Structure formats: C-alpha cells, structure tokens
Tab-separated table of C-alpha atoms in Angstrom:
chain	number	residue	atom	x	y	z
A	3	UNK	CA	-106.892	-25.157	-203.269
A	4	UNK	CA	-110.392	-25.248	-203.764
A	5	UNK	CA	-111.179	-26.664	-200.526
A	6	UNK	CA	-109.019	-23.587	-199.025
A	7	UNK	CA	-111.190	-20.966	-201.176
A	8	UNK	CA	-114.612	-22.969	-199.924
A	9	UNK	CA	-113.415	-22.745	-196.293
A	10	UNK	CA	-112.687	-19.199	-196.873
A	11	UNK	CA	-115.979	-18.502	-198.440
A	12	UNK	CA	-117.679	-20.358	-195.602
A	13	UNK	CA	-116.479	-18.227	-192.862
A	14	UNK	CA	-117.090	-14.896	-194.877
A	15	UNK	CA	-120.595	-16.293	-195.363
A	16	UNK	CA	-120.762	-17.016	-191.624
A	17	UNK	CA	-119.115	-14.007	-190.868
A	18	UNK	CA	-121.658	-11.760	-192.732
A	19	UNK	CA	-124.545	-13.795	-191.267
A	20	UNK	CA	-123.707	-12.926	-188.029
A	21	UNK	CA	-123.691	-9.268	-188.634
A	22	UNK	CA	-126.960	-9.455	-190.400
A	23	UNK	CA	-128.173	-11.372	-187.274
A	24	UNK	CA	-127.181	-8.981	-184.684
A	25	UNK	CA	-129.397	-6.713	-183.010
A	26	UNK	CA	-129.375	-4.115	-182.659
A	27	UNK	CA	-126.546	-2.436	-184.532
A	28	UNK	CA	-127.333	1.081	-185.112
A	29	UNK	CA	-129.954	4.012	-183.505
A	30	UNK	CA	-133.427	3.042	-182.096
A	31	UNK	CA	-136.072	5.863	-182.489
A	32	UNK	CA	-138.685	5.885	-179.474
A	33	UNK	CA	-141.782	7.725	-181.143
A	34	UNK	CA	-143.767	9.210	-178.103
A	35	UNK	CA	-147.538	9.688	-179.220
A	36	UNK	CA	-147.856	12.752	-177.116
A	37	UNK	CA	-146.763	16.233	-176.570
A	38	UNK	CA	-143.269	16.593	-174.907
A	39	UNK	CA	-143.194	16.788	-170.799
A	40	UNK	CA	-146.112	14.531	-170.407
A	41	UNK	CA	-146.124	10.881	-168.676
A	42	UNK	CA	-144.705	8.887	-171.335
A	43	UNK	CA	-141.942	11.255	-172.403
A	44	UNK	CA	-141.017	11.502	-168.641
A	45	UNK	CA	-140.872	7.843	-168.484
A	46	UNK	CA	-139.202	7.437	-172.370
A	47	UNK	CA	-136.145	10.032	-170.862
A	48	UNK	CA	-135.658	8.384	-167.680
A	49	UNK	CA	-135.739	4.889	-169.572
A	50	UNK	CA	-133.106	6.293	-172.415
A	51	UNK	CA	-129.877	6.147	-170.955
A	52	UNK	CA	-130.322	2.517	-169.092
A	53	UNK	CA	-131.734	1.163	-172.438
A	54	UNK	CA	-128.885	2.868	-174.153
A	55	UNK	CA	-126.632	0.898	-171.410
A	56	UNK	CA	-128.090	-2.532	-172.042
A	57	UNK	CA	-128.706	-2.445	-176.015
A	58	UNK	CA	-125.305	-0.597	-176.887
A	59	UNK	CA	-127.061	2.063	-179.186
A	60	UNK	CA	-128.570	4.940	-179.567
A	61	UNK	CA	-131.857	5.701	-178.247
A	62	UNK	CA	-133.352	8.561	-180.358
A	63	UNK	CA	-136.918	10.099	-178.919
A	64	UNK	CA	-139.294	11.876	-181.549
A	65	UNK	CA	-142.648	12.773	-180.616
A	66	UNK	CA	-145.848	12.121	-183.175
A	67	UNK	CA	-148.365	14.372	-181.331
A	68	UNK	CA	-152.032	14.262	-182.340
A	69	UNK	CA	-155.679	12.680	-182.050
A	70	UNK	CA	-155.049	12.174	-178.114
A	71	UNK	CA	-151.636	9.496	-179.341
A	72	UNK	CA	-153.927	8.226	-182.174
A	73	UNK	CA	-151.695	9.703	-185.119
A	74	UNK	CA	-148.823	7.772	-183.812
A	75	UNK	CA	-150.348	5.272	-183.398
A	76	UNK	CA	-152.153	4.617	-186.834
A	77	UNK	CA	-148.707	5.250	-187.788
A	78	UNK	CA	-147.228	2.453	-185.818
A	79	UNK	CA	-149.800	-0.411	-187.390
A	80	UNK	CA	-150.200	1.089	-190.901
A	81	UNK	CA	-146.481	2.424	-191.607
A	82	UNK	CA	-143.772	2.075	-189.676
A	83	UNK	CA	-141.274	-0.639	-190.163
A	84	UNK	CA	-141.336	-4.035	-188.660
A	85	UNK	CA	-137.629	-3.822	-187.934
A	86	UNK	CA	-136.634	-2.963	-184.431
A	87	UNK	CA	-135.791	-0.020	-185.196
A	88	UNK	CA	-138.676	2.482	-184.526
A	89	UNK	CA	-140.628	1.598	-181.325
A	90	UNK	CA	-143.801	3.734	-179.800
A	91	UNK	CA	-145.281	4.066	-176.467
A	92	UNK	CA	-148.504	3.305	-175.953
A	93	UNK	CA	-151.256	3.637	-173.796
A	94	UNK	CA	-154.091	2.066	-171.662
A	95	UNK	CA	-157.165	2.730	-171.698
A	96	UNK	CA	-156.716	4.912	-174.968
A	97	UNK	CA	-156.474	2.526	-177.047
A	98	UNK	CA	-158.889	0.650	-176.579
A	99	UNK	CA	-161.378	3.543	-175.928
A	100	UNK	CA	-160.198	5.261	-179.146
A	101	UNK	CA	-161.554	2.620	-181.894
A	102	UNK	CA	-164.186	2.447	-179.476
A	103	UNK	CA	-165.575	5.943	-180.136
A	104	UNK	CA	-164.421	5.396	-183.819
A	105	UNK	CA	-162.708	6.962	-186.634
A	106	UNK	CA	-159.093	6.254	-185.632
A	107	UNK	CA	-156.785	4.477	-188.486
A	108	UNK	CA	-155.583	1.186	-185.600
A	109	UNK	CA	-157.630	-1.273	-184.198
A	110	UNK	CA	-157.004	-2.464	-180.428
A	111	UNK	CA	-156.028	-5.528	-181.586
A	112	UNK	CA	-153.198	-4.211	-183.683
A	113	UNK	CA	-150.763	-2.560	-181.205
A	114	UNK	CA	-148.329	-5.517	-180.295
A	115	UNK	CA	-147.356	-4.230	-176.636
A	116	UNK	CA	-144.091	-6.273	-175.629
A	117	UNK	CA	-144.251	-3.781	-172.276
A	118	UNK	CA	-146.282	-2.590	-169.682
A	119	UNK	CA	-143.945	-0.615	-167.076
A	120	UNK	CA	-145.658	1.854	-165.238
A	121	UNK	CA	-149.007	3.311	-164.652
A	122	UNK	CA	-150.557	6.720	-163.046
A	123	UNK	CA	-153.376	6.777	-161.037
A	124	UNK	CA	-155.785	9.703	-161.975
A	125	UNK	CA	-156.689	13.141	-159.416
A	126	UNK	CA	-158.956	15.776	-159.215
A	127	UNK	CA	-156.850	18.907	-158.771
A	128	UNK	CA	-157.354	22.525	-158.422
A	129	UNK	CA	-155.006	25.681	-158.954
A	130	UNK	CA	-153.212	26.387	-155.196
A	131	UNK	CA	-154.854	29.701	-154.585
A	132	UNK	CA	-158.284	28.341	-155.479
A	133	UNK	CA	-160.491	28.784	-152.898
A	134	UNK	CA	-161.456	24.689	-153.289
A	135	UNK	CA	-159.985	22.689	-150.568
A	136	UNK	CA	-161.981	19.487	-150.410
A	137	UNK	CA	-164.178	17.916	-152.794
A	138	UNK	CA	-167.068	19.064	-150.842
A	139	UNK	CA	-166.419	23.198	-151.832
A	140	UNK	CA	-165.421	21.288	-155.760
A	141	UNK	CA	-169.364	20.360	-155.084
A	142	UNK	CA	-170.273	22.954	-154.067
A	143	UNK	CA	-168.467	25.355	-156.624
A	144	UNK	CA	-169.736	23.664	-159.041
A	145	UNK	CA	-173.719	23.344	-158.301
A	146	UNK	CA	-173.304	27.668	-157.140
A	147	UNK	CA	-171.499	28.006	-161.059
A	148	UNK	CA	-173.536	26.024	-163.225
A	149	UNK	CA	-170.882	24.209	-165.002
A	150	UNK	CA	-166.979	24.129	-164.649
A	151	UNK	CA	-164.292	22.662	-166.677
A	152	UNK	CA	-161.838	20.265	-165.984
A	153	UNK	CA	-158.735	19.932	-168.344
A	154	UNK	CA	-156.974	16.622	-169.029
A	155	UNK	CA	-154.807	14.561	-171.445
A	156	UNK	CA	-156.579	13.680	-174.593
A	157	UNK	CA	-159.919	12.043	-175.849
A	158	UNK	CA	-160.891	9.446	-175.650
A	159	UNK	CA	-158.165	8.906	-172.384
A	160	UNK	CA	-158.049	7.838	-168.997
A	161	UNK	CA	-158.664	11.372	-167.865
A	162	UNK	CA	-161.543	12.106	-170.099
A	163	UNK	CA	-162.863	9.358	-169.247
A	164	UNK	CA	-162.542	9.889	-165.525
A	165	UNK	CA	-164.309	13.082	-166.219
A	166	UNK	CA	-167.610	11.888	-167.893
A	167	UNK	CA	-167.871	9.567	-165.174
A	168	UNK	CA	-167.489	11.833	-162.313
A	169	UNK	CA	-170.058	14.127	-163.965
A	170	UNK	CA	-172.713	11.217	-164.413
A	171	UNK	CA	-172.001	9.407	-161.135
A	172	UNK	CA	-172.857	13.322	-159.002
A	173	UNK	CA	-174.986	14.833	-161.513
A	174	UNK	CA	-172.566	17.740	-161.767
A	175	UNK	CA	-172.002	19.935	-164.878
A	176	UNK	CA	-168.470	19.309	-165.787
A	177	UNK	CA	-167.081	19.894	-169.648
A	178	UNK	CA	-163.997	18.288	-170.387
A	179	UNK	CA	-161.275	20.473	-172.301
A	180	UNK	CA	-158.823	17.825	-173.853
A	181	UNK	CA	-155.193	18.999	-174.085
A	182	UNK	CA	-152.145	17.152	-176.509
A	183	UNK	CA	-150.769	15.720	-173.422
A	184	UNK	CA	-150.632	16.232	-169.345
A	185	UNK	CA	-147.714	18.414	-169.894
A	186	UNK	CA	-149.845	21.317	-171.998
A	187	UNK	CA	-152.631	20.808	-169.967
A	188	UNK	CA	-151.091	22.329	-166.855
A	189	UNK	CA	-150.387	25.963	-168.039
A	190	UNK	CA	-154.265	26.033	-168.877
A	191	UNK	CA	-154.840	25.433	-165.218
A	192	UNK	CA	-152.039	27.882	-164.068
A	193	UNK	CA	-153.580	30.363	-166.202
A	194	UNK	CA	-157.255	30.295	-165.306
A	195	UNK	CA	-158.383	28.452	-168.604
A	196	UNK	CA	-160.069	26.011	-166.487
A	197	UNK	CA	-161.242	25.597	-163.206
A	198	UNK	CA	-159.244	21.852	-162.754
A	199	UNK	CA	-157.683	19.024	-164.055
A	200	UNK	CA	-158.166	15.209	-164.417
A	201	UNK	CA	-154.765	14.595	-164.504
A	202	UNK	CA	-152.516	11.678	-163.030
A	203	UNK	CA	-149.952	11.723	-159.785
A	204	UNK	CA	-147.131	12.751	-161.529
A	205	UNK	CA	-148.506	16.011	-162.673
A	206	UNK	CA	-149.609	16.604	-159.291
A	207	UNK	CA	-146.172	15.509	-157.623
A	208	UNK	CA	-144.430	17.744	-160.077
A	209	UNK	CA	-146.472	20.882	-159.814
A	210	UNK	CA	-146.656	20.461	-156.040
A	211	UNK	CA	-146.446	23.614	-155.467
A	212	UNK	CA	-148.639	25.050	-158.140
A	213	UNK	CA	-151.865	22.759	-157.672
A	214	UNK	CA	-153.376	21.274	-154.968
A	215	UNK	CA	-155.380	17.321	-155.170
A	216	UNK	CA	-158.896	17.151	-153.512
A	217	UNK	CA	-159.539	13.537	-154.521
A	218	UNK	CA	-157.675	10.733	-156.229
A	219	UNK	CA	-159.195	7.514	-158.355
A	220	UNK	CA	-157.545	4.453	-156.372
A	221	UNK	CA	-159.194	1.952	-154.434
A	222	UNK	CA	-156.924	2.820	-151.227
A	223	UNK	CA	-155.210	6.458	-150.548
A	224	UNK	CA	-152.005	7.038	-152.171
A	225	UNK	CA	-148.769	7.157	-149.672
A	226	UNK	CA	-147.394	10.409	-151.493
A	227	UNK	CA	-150.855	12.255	-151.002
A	228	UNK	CA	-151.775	10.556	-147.701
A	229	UNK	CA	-154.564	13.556	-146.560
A	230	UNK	CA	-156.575	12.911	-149.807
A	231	UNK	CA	-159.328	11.021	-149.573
A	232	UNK	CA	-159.998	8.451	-152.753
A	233	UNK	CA	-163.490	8.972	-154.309
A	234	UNK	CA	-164.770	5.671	-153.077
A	235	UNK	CA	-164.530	7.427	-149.931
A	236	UNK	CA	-166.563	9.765	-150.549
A	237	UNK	CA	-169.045	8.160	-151.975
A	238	UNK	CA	-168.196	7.963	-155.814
A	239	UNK	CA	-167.430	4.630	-157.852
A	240	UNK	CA	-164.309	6.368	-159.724
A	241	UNK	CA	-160.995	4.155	-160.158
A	242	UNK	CA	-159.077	5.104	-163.229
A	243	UNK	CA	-155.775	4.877	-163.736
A	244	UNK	CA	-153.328	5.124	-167.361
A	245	UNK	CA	-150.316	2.146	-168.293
A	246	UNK	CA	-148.184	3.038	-170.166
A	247	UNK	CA	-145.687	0.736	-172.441
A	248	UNK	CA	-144.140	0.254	-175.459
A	249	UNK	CA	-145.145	-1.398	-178.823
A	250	UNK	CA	-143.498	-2.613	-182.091
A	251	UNK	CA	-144.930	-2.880	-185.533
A	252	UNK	CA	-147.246	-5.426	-186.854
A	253	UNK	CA	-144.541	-8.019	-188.063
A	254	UNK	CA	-141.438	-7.771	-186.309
A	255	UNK	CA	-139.155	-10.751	-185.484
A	256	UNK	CA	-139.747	-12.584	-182.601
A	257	UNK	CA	-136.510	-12.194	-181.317
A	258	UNK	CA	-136.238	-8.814	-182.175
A	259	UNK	CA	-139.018	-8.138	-179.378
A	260	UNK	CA	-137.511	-10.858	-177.411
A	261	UNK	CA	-134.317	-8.270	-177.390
A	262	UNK	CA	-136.422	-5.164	-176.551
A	263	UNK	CA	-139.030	-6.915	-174.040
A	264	UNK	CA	-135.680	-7.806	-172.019
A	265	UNK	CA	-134.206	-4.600	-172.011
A	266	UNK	CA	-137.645	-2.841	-170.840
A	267	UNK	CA	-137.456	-5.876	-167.753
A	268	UNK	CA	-133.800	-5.022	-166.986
A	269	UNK	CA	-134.287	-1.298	-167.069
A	270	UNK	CA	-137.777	-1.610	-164.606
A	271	UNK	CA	-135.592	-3.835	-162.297
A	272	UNK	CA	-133.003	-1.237	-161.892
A	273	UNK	CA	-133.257	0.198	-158.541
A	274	UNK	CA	-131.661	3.393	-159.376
A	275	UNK	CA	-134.720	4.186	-162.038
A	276	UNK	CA	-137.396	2.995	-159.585
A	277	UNK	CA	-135.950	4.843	-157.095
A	278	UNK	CA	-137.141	7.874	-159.698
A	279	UNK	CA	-140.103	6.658	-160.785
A	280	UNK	CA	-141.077	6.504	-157.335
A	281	UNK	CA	-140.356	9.749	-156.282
A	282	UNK	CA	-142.330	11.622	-159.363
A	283	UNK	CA	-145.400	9.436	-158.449
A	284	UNK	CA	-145.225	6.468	-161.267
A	285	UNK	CA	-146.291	3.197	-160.310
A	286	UNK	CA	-143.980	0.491	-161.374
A	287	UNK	CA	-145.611	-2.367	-163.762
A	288	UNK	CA	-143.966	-5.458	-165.259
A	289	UNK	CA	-146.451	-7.028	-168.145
A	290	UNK	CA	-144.042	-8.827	-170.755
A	291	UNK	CA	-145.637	-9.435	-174.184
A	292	UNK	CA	-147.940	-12.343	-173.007
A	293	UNK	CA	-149.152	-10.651	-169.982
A	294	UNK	CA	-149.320	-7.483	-171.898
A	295	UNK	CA	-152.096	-9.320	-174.178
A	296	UNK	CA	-153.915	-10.627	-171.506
A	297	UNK	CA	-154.237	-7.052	-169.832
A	298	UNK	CA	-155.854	-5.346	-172.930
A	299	UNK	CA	-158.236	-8.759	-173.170
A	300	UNK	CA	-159.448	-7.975	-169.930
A	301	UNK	CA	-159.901	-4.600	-169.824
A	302	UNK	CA	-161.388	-4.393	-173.463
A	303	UNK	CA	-164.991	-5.821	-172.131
A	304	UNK	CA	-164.885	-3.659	-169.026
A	305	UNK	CA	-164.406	-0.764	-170.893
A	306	UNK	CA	-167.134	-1.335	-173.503
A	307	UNK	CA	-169.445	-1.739	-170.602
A	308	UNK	CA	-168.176	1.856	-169.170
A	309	UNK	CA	-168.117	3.347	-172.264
A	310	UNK	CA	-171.832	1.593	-173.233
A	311	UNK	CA	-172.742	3.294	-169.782
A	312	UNK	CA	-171.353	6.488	-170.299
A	313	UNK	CA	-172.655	7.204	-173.451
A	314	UNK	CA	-176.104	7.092	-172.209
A	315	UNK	CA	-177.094	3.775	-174.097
C-alpha cells in the first residue's frame, strides 16, 4: 500500500514538474520602446501571428514610448521580470549611443539581445512637392536658407546621428528635430514642420507617394530606390543604418531564451514574412544571442570614435 501511495505521489510530483517546466504556458507581452507605426512595431505585428504559431500563446504588444526607447528600456534592465514573459525590442545604434551621451537608467552592457532580425538603412528625404530633387538643390537650399531642419526618430538614434554627421562632413546648417518614433515624425514633414527627414527605407517605401529620397546611407544603391545615388557617391562618408531585435531581462533562464531565440530564427526563415519584410524595405538579419553580443562589441568602439568626432572633441 505504501509503495502504491509513493508511486502515486511520484508521478503527481513528476506530473506537476512538468507543468512548472513548460514554456511558455500563458500570454507573452512584446513591449515596443517606441511610438506605434514606427519600424519596430511594424516588424513586432508582422512577427505576432508566426510567433503566436510556433510558441502556442498569446503575443500581447504594449508600447513604453519615451527618451528616444530609453524608458523602456531602463525598464527592461531595472524592472521587468526575468521570466519569459515580457520581452522588448531593442535597438542599434541607440543603445549604445544613449549611455554614451549619458543620463539614461541601462548600460549597453545590460540589454541581453537573444535577436537581431532586421535592419533599415537610413535616407535623406524631402516632402513630394518640394522643389528639392537631388541632393545638389538639398545643397543648395540649404546654403540660400541659412539653416533647415531635418526630422528623425529619436536622440541619440541612428537618424540623429546620421544628421550631425551630414551637417559636419558639408559644413551645412542642419538642426535635428527628434520625434517619439519614425511613425510621428512623418506628419511633421507632410505638414511643413520641417524641411526633411533622416528617416530609414521603410518610411520612405511606405509614404511613396508622399515623400521623395535624394540620397540614401549604404555603401551600394538600394534595389527598391535604384535612381538614388548613396552619399559615398556623392562625395560624403555617411553609412548608417538601425537593427532592430529583441531582448529579455537581466536573469532569465537559459532555456527560456533558448525557446524565444528559436522562435525569432523560425519566424525570419519563413518565406511568407520575408516576402513582407522585403517589400516594405526591411533588411533581413539573423544574429542569435552569441552573434548578437559580438555585434554590439564591435560597434561599441566605432561608435565612441563617431560620437568622440562628432562632438567636436
């Protein structure tokens, strides 16, 4: 009898292990650092219903908008819950730039990225009706006005950034007007607040018919804008570009993120979503956890030398 009531207890133990093991078993929340329609909550909708596919629950998207993603992600390293359970997206170069210029609550060395899967190349663009066709009139507008204004997402960010460079490699006047996201900074451009935007592919793609690109940050020309010449081109050292991926808190099990870093994979892999990335202008990347690491190590000395440079040290 007693060795009947010990087997019994054994498999209820076993039993209630295995549940306690399992993961995941109820909704993830996706915290997007940025205002809604932007780059990463783009990518986080498109991702939602594969990873919703592959993990079996619900993927729940929230947005923690402020400081350029910095709010989120101060939250992500000094408060959310090493559980699996609430995930951000992060971004390159912001945070590294961000404790770089100071007074943000994360170090770079805090966000665990377990994924890397896309990235946007940055573009000067200009309202459709301007009268700016090529960079040479954006030259030339610019020297006859004095100053002009470019809008972008966040600051410190991969399009402010882009800016402060492009003003101290031509000697131009430009002020940059940072905006919550690339979403919000559109309608300022639509509406005359500023004479362009630094903004990435995808806003361009998107608002085809609204804005027009005069020059684009990439070493080579970009297939979808195949007329527009690169800045290297025309004589200007600018490549810039944003990834974007997703982090987990300080903490979490190892095969929690082993969970989530395969579900990112199998979702990039999907031909169906690339097909979509594609189309809007995203640039697929695949940087696991490990490779993930090793892209922030490199790019953290290359942006203290740019941002050493820029700041007119």
């Amino acid at each position: 009898m007693k060795v009947r009531m010990l087997v019994v207890l054994f498999a209820l133990f076993a039993v209630t292990f295995v549940l306690a093991e399992k993961y995941p078993s109820k909704p993830i929340t996706y915290v997007i650092c940025f205002a809604p329609g932007g780059e990463s909550d783009i990518t986080a909708r498109l991702q939602q219903p594969y990873l919703e596919k592959i993990l079996g629950v619900p993927i729940v998207i929230t947005y923690k908008e402020g400081g350029g993603g910095a709010v989120g992600w101060t939250e992500l390293v000094t408060r959310a819950k090493p559980d699996g359970y609430t995930i951000y997206g992060t971004n390159l170069p912001h945070t590294i730039l961000q404790p770089l210029q100071g007074g943000v609550g994360y170090k770079t060395e805090q966000i665990n990225n377990i994924y890397f899967f896309q990235s946007t190349p940055c573009v000067l663009a200009v309202r459709i009706d301007s009268p700016i066709n090529t960079f040479e009139d954006f030259v030339e507008y610019a020297k006859k006005k004095g100053m002009v204004t470019l809008g972008g997402s966040g600051q410190p960010s991969a399009n402010s950034f882009a800016t402060v460079r492009l003003a101290k490699l031509t000697g131009l006047n430009i002020t940059y007007v940072p905006f919550s996201g690339s979403g919000t900074a559109v309608p300022a451009l639509l509406g005359g607040h500023v004479d362009g935007l630094m903004t990435y592919t995808t806003m361009a793609i998107q608002y085809k018919d609204k804005m027009k690109v005069i020059a684009v940050a990439t070493e080579e020309r970009i297939p979808l804008f195949p007329d527009v010449p690169t800045f290297r081109e025309l004589g200007i050292d600018l490549v810039e570009k944003a990834y974007r991926g997703v982090a987990v808190p300080p903490g979490t099990p190892e095969d929690v993120k082993r969970v989530l870093e395969a579900a990112f994979r199998e979702v990039n892999n999907n031909p169906e979503f690339v097909a979509k990335m594609l189309e809007m202008g995203f640039v697929i990347e695949n940087y696991d956890e490990a490779a993930s690491a090793k892209l922030v190590s490199e790019l953290i000395p290359y942006y203290k030398q740019l941002w050493e440079e820029t700041q007119g040290k």
